[in-house]
Tab-separated table of C-alpha atoms in Angstrom:
chain	number	residue	atom	x	y	z
A	1	UNK	CA	-2.933	-16.598	10.644
A	2	UNK	CA	-3.051	-12.901	11.504
A	3	UNK	CA	-2.201	-10.193	9.040
A	4	UNK	CA	0.509	-7.882	10.328
A	5	UNK	CA	0.092	-4.968	10.208
A	6	UNK	CA	-3.635	-5.237	10.859
A	7	UNK	CA	-6.234	-3.559	8.682
A	8	UNK	CA	-7.021	-1.137	11.516
A	9	UNK	CA	-3.366	-0.075	11.730
A	10	UNK	CA	-3.163	0.353	7.956
A	11	UNK	CA	-6.308	2.471	7.844
A	12	UNK	CA	-4.603	5.000	10.123
A	13	UNK	CA	-2.107	5.552	7.277
A	14	UNK	CA	-4.511	5.364	4.326
A	15	UNK	CA	-8.146	6.220	4.982
A	16	UNK	CA	-9.744	4.204	2.175
A	17	UNK	CA	-9.807	0.411	1.847
A	18	UNK	CA	-10.061	0.769	-1.925
A	19	UNK	CA	-6.950	2.960	-2.058
A	20	UNK	CA	-5.137	0.576	0.270
A	21	UNK	CA	-5.894	-2.420	-1.963
A	22	UNK	CA	-5.000	-0.572	-5.162
A	23	UNK	CA	-1.750	0.834	-3.789
A	24	UNK	CA	-0.615	-2.452	-2.253
A	25	UNK	CA	-1.396	-4.495	-5.368
A	26	UNK	CA	0.482	-2.102	-7.646
A	27	UNK	CA	3.456	-2.112	-5.287
A	28	UNK	CA	3.358	-5.926	-5.052
A	29	UNK	CA	3.641	-6.197	-8.840
A	30	UNK	CA	6.521	-3.719	-8.759
A	31	UNK	CA	8.307	-5.798	-6.089
A	32	UNK	CA	7.760	-8.937	-8.180
A	33	UNK	CA	9.285	-7.314	-11.262
A	34	UNK	CA	12.147	-5.375	-9.665
A	35	UNK	CA	12.954	-7.460	-6.543
A	36	UNK	CA	13.616	-4.246	-4.572
A	37	UNK	CA	11.994	-3.634	-1.189
A	38	UNK	CA	12.046	-0.407	0.815
A	39	UNK	CA	12.154	-1.949	4.294
A	40	UNK	CA	14.810	-4.023	6.003
A	41	UNK	CA	13.932	-7.598	6.955
A	42	UNK	CA	10.256	-7.791	5.984
A	43	UNK	CA	8.346	-10.367	8.046
A	44	UNK	CA	5.910	-11.257	5.280
A	45	UNK	CA	6.704	-13.911	2.696
A	46	UNK	CA	4.372	-12.490	0.040
A	47	UNK	CA	4.809	-9.408	-2.096
A	48	UNK	CA	1.427	-8.021	-1.020
A	49	UNK	CA	2.403	-8.460	2.625
A	50	UNK	CA	5.686	-6.660	2.020
A	51	UNK	CA	3.817	-3.824	0.288
A	52	UNK	CA	1.486	-3.517	3.290
A	53	UNK	CA	4.496	-3.427	5.628
A	54	UNK	CA	5.986	-0.629	3.511
A	55	UNK	CA	2.740	1.339	3.782
A	56	UNK	CA	2.675	0.916	7.555
A	57	UNK	CA	6.337	1.986	7.814
A	58	UNK	CA	5.536	5.164	5.834
A	59	UNK	CA	7.887	4.083	3.046
A	60	UNK	CA	5.047	3.994	0.551
A	61	UNK	CA	2.584	6.840	0.183
A	62	UNK	CA	0.295	8.268	-2.457
A	63	UNK	CA	-0.894	11.633	-3.676
A	64	UNK	CA	-4.648	12.019	-3.827
A	65	UNK	CA	-6.097	13.791	-6.820
A	66	UNK	CA	-9.525	15.287	-6.551
A	67	UNK	CA	-12.164	13.991	-8.902
A	68	UNK	CA	-14.240	16.777	-10.392
A	69	UNK	CA	-17.504	16.080	-12.108
A	70	UNK	CA	-18.125	17.467	-15.549
A	71	UNK	CA	-20.845	20.040	-15.639
């Protein structure tokens, strides 16, 4: 079974695997609770898969905040 979109395709949208996992898992929980998806006719049967499809379709983005060390 192949994951669509592939990890390589997703990393063109979000440059960090950690951010990708965090964002998709939070969105999957939101889909589970609210039953609202942002794309028409998702091909995935799982909430995580739907979240990844939303990321690839540019329907789900994030705002990066810079981490500053305390001095």
